[in-house]
PDB file of C-alpha atoms in Angstrom:
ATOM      1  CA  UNK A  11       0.000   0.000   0.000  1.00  0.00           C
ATOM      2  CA  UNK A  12       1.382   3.535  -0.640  1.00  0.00           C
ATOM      3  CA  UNK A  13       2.457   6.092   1.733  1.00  0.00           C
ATOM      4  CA  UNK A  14       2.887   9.690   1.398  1.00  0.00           C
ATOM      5  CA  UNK A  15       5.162   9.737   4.116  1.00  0.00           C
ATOM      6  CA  UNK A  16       8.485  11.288   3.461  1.00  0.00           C
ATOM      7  CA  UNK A  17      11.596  12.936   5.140  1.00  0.00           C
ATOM      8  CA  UNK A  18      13.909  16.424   3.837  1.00  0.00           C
ATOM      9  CA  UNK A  19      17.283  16.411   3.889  1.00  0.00           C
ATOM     10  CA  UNK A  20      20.520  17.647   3.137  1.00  0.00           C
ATOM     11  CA  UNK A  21      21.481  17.108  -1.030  1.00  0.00           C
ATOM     12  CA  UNK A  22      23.748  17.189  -2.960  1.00  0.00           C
ATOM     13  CA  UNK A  23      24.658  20.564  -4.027  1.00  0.00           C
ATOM     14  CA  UNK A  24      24.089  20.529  -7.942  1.00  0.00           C
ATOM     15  CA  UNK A  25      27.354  21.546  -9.050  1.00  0.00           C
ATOM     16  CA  UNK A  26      28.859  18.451  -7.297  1.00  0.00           C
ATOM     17  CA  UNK A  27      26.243  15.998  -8.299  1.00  0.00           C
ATOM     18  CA  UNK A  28      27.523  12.684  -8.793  1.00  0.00           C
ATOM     19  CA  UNK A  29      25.257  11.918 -11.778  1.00  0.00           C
ATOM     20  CA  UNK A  30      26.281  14.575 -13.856  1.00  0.00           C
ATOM     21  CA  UNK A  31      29.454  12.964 -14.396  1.00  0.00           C
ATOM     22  CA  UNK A  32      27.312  10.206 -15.872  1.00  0.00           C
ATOM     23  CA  UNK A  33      28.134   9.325 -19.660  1.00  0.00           C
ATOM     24  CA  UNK A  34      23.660   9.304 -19.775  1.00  0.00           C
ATOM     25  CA  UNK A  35      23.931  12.948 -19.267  1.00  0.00           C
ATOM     26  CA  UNK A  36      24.947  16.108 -21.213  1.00  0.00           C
ATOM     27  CA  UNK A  37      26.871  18.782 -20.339  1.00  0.00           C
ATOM     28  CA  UNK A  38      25.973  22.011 -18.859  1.00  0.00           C
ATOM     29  CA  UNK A  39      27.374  25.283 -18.325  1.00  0.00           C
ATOM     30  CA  UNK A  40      27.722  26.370 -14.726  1.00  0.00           C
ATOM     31  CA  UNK A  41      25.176  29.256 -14.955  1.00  0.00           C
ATOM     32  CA  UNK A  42      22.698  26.982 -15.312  1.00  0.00           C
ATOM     33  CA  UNK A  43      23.638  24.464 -12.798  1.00  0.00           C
ATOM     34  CA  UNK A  44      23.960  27.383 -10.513  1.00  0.00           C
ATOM     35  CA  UNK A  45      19.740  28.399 -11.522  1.00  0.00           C
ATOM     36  CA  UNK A  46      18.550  24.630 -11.342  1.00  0.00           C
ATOM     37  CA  UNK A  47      20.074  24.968  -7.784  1.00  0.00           C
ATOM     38  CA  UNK A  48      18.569  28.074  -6.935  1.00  0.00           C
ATOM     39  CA  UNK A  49      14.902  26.684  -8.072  1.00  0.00           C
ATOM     40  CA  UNK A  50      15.454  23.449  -5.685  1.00  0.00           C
ATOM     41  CA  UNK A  51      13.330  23.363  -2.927  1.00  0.00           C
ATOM     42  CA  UNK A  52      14.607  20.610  -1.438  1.00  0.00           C
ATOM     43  CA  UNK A  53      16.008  16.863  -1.143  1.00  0.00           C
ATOM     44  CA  UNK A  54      13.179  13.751  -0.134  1.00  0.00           C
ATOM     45  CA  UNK A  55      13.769  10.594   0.870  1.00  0.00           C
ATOM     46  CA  UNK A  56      11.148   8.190   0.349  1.00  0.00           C
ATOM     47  CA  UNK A  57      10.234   4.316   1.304  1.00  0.00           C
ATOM     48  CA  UNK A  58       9.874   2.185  -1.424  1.00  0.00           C
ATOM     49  CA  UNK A  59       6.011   2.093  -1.878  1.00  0.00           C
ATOM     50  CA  UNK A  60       5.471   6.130  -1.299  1.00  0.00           C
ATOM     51  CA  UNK A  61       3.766   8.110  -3.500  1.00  0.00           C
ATOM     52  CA  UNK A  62       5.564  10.716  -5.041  1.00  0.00           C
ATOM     53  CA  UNK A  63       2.507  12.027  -6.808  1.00  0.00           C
ATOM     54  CA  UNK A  64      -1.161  11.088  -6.489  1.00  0.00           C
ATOM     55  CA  UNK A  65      -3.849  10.215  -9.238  1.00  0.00           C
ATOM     56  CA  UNK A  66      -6.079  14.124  -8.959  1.00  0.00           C
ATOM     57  CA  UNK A  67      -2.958  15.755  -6.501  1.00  0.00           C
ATOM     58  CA  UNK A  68      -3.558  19.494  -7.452  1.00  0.00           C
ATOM     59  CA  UNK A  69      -0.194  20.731  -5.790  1.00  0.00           C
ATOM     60  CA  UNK A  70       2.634  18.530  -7.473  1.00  0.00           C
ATOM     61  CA  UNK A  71       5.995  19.596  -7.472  1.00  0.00           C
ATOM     62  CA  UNK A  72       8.765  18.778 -10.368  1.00  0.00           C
ATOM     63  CA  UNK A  73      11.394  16.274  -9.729  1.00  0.00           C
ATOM     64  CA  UNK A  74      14.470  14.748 -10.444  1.00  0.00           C
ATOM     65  CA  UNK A  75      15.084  11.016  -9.652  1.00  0.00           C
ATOM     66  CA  UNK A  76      18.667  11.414  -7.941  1.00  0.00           C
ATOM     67  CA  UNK A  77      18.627   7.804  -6.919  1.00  0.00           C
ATOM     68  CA  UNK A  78      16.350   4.789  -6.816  1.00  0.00           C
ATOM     69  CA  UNK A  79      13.187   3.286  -8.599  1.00  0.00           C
ATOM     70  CA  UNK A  80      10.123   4.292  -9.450  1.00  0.00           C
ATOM     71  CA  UNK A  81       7.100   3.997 -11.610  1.00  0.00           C
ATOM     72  CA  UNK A  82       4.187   6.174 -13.022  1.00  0.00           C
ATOM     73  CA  UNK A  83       0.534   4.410 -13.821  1.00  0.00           C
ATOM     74  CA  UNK A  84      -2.815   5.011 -13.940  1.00  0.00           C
ATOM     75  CA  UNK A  85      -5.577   2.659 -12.052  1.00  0.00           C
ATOM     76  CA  UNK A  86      -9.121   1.799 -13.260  1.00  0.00           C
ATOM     77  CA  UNK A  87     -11.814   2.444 -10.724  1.00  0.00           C
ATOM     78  CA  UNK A  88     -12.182  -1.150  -9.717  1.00  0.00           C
ATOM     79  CA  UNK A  89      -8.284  -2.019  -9.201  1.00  0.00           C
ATOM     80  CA  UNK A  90      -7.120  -2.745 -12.027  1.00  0.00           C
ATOM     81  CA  UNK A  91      -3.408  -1.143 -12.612  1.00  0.00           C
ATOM     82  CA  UNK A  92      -1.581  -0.354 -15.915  1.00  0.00           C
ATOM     83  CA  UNK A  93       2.086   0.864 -15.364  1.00  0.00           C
ATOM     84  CA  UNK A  94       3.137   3.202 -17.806  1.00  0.00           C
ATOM     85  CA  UNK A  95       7.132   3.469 -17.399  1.00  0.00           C
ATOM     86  CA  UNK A  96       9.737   2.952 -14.869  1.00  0.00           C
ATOM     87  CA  UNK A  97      11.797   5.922 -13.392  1.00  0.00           C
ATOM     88  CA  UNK A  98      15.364   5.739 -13.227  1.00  0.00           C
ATOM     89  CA  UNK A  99      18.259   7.909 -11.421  1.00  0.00           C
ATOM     90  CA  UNK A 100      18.259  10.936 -13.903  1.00  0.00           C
ATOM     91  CA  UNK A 101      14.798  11.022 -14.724  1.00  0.00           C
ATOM     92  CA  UNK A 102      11.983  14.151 -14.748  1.00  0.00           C
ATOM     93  CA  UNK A 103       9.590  13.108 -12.571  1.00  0.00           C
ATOM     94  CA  UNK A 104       5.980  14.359 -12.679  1.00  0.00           C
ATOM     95  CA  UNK A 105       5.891  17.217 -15.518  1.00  0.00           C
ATOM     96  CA  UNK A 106       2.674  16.425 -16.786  1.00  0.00           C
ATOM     97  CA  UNK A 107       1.374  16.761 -13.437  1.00  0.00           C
ATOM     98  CA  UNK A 108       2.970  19.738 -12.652  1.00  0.00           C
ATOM     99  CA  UNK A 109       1.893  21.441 -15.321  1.00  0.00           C
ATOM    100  CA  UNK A 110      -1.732  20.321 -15.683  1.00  0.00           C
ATOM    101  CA  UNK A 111      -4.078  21.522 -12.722  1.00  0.00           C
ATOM    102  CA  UNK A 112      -3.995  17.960 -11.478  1.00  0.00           C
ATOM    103  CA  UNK A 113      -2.533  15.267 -11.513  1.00  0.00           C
ATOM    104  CA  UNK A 114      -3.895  12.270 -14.682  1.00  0.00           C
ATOM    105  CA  UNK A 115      -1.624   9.270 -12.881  1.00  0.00           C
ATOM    106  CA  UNK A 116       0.041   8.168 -10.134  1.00  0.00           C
ATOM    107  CA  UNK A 117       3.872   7.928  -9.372  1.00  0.00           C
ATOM    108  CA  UNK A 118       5.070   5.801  -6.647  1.00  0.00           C
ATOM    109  CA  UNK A 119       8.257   4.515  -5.557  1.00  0.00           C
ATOM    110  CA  UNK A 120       9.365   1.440  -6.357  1.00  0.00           C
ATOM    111  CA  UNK A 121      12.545   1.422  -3.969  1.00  0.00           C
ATOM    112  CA  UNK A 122      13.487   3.504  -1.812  1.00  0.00           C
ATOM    113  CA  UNK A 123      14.059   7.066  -3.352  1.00  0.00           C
ATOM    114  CA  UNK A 124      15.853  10.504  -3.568  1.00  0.00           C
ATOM    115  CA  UNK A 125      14.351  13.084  -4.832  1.00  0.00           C
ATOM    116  CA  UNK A 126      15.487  16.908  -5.682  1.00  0.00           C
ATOM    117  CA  UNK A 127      12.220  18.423  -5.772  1.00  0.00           C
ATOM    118  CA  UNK A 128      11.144  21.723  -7.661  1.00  0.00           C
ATOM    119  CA  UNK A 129       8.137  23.927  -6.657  1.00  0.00           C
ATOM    120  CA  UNK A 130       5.875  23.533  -9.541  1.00  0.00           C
ATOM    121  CA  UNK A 131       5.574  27.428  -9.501  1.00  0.00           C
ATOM    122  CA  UNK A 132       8.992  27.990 -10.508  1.00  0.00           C
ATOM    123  CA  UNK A 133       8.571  26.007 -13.957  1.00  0.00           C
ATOM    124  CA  UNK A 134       7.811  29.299 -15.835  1.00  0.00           C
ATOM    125  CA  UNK A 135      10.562  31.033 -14.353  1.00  0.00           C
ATOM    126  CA  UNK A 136      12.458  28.458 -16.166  1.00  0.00           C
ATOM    127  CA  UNK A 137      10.381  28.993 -19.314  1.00  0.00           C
ATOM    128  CA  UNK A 138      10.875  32.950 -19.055  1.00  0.00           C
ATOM    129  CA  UNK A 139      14.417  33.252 -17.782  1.00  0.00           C
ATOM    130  CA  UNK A 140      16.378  30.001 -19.375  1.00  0.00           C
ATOM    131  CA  UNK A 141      14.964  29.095 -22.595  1.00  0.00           C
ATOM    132  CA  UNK A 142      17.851  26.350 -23.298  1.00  0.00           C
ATOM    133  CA  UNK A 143      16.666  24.575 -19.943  1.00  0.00           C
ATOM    134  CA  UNK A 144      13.344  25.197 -20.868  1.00  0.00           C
ATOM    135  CA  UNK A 145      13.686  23.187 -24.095  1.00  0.00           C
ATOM    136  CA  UNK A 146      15.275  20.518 -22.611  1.00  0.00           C
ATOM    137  CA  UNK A 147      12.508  19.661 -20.148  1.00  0.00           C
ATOM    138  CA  UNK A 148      10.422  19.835 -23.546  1.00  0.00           C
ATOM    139  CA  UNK A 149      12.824  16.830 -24.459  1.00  0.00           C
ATOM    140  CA  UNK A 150      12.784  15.017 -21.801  1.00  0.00           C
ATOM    141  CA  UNK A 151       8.753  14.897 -21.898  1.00  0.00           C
ATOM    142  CA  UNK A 152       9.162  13.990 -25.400  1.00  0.00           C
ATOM    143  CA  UNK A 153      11.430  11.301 -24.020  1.00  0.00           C
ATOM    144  CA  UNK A 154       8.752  10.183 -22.159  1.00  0.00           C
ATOM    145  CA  UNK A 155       6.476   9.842 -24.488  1.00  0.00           C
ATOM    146  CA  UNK A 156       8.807   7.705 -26.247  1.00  0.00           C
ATOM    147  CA  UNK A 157       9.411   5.053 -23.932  1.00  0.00           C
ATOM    148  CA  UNK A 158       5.278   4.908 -23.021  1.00  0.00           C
ATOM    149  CA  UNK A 159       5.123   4.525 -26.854  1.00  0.00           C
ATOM    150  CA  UNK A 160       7.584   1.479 -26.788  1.00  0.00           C
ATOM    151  CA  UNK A 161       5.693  -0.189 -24.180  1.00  0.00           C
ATOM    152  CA  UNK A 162       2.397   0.176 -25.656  1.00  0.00           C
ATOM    153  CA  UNK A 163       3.823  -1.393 -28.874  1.00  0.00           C
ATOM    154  CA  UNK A 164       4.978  -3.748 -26.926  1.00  0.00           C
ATOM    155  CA  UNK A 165       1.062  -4.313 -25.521  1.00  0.00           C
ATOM    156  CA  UNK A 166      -0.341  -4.049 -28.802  1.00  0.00           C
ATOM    157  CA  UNK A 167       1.643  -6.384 -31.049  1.00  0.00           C
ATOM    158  CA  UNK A 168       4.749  -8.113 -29.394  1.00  0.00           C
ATOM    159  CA  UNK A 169       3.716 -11.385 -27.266  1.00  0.00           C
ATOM    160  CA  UNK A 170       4.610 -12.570 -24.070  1.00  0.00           C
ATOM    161  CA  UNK A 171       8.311 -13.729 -24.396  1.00  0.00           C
ATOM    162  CA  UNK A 172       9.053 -11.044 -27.036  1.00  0.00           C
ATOM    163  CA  UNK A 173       7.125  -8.094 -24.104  1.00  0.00           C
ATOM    164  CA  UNK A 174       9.567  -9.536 -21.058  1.00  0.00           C
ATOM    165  CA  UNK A 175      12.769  -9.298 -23.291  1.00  0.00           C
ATOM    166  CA  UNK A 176      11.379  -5.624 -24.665  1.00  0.00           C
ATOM    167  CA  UNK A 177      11.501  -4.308 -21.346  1.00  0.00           C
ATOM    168  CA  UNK A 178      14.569  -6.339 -19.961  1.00  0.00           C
ATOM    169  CA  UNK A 179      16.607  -4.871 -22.655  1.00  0.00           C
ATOM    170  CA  UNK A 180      15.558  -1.289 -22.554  1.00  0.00           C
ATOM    171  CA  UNK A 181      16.093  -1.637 -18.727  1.00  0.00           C
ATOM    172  CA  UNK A 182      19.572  -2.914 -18.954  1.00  0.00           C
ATOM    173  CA  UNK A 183      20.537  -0.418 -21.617  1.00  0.00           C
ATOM    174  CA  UNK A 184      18.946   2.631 -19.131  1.00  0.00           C
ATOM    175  CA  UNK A 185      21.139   0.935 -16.101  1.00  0.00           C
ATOM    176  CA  UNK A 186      24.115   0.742 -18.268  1.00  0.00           C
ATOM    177  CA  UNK A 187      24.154   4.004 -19.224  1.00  0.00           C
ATOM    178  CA  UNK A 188      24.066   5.276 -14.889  1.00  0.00           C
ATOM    179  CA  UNK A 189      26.784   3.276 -14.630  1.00  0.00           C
ATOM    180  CA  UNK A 190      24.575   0.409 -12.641  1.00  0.00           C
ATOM    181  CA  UNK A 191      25.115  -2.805 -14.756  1.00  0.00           C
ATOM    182  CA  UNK A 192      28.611  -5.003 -14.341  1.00  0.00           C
ATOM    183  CA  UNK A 193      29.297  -8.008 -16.188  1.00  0.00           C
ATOM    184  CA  UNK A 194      25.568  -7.657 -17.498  1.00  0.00           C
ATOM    185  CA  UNK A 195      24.040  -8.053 -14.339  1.00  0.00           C
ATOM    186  CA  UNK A 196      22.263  -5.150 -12.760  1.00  0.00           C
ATOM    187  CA  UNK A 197      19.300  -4.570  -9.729  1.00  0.00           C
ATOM    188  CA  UNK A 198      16.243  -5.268 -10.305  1.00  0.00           C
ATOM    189  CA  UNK A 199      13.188  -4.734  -7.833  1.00  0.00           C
ATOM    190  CA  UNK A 200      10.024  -5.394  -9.705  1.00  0.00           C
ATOM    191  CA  UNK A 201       7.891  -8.015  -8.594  1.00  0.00           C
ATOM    192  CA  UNK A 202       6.249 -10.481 -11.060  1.00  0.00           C
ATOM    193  CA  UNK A 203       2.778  -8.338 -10.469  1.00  0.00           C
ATOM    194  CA  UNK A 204       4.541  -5.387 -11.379  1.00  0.00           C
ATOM    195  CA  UNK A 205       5.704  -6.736 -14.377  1.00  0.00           C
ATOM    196  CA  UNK A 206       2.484  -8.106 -15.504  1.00  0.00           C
ATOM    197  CA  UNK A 207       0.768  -4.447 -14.829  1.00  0.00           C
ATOM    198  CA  UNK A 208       3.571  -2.897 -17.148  1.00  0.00           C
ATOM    199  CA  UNK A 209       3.394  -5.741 -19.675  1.00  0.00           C
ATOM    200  CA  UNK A 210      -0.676  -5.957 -19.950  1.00  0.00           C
ATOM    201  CA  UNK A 211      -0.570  -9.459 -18.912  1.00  0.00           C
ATOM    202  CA  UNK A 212      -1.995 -11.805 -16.079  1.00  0.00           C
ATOM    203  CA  UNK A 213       0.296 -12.419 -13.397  1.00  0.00           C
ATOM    204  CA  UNK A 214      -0.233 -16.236 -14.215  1.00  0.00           C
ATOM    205  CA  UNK A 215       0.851 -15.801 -17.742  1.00  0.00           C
ATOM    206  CA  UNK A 216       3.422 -13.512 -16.556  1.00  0.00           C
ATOM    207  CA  UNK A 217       4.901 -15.745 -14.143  1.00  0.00           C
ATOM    208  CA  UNK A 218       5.273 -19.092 -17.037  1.00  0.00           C
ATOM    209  CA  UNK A 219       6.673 -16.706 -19.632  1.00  0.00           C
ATOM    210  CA  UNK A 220       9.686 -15.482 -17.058  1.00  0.00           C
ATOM    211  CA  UNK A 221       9.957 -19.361 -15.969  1.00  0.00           C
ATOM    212  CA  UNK A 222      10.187 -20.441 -19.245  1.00  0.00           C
ATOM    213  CA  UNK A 223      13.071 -17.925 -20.451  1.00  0.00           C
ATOM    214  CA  UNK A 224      14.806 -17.966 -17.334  1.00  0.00           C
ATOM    215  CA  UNK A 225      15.428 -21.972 -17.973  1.00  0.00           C
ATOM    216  CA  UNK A 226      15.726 -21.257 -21.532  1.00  0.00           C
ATOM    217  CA  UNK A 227      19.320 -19.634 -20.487  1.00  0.00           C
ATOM    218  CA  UNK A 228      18.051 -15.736 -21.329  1.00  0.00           C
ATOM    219  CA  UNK A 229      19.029 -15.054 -18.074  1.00  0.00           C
ATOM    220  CA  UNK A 230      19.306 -15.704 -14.443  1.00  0.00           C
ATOM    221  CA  UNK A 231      18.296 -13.675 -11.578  1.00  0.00           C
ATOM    222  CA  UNK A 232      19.585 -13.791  -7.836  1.00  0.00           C
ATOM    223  CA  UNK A 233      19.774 -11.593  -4.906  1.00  0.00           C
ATOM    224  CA  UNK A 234      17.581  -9.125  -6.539  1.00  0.00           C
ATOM    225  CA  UNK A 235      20.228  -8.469  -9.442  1.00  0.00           C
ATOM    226  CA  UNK A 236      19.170  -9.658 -12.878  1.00  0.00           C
ATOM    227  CA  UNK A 237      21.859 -11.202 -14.942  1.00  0.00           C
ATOM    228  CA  UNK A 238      21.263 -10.676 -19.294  1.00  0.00           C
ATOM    229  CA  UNK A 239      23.018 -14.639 -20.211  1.00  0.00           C
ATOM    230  CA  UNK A 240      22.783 -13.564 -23.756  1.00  0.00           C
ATOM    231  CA  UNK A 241      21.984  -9.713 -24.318  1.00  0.00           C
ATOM    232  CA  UNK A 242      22.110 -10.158 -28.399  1.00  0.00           C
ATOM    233  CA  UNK A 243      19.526 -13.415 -28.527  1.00  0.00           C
ATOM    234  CA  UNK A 244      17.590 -10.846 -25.563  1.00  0.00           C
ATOM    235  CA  UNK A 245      17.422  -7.697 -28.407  1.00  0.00           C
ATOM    236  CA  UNK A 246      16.772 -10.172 -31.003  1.00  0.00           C
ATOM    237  CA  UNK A 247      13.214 -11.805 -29.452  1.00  0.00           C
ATOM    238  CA  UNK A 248      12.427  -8.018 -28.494  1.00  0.00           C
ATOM    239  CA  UNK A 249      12.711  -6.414 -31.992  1.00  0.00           C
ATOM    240  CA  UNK A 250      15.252  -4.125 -30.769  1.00  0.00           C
ATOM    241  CA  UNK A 251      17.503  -3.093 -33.357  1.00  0.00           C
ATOM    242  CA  UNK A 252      21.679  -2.001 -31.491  1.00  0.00           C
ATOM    243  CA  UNK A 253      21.957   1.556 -30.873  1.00  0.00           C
ATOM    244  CA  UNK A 254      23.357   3.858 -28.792  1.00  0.00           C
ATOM    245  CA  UNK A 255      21.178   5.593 -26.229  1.00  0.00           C
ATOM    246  CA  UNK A 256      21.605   9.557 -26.771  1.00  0.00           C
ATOM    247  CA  UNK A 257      23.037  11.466 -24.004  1.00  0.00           C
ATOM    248  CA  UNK A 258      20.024  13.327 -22.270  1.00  0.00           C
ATOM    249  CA  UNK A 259      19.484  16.547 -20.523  1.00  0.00           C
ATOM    250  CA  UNK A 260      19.390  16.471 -16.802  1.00  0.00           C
ATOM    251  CA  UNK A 261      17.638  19.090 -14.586  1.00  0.00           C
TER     252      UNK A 261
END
């Protein structure tokens, strides 16, 4: 069950932060580090199951994934749960809810989570006073929009084994790209449910697909880190064609 409870403290300063020495991440001059820092409210830690931002929440601030996992979905009136996308360290977090007068989906923690959080009245300052940074939040909701658009292709037309080895691969490719993955193998904290929420499947199915690939030798999993056994064979059943992810903006 989510919580909203949550705990301030003591980040990171933003010219210091560690992920911006990530290869994921572009470069930025230090006049805008320096006004990303001054529009930082502050840094929240969160318990894994949290909500960072409620389905209808009229008040929600920006954010910045500084470390952790998280998720954004939407929920049908009897229970029923579709996850949209998975958050990882880097990511904008909640700027269609900050910019709409509430909230259309939910985002909740999936570990436990930092956050560098942004009042969401300060977003037009951005727009007004740093039109580069400005345009780059444009991207990165654009970049959003991609990934949800991969995953509902995935819904649509890929089936079950060809849906698990979508995702696994853009996962591992995200991770790699932080700096999280060694020797292929990388953390991974979703549950079979949340898998079969993301993937529009039932967790039955769900749970025979992953059995059946795991033995098939596409990977193994232990300890909560997920090992890729074969990461070409893993592309191949997903339809993903080898590419380099582009370096992204990070606010």
């Amino acid at each position: 069950m989510a919580t909203s409870a949550n705990q301030s403290r003591i980040g990171v300063p933003c010219l210091a932060c560690p992920l911006r020495l990530k290869p994921a991440f572009k470069d930025k001059t230090d006049d805008e580090v320096r006004f990303i820092q001054s529009m930082k409210m502050e840094h929240r830690l969160l318990p894994a199951g949290a909500d960072i931002i409620q389905p209808g929440q009229e008040d929600a601030a920006l954010y910045t994934l500084f470390s952790g996992w998280a998720f954004r979905y939407k929920s049908l009136p009897d229970g029923r749960r579709q996850i949209l996308n998975f958050l990882l360290p880097g990511d904008l977090v909640g700027l269609q809810a900050s910019l709409l007068s509430a909230a259309q989906h939910g985002i909740e923690a999936l570990t436990e989570v930092e956050l560098c959080a942004f009042p969401r009245k300060r977003v037009w300052d951005l727009f007004v006073r740093m039109p580069s940074l400005s345009y780059e939040i444009a991207w990165l909701g654009s970049r959003e929009e991609s990934l949800i658009d991969e995953n509902l292709t995935s819904v649509g037309q890929r089936n079950a084994a060809e849906r698990i080895a979508a995702l696994l691969i853009s996962l591992h490719r995200r991770a790699d790209a932080l700096g999280l993955v060694s020797e292929n193998s990388f953390r991974f904290p979703l549950s079979q449910q949340q898998l079969a929420d993301a993937l529009g499947l039932s967790l039955v199915h769900t749970s025979k697909t992953w059995a059946k690939l795991r033995r098939a030798g596409l990977f193994a999993i232990s300890g909560g880190r997920l090992t890729l056994l074969n990461p070409r064979l893993t592309a191949r059943m997903a339809s993903l064609f080898e590419r380099e992810l582009e370096p992204r903006p990070l606010i």
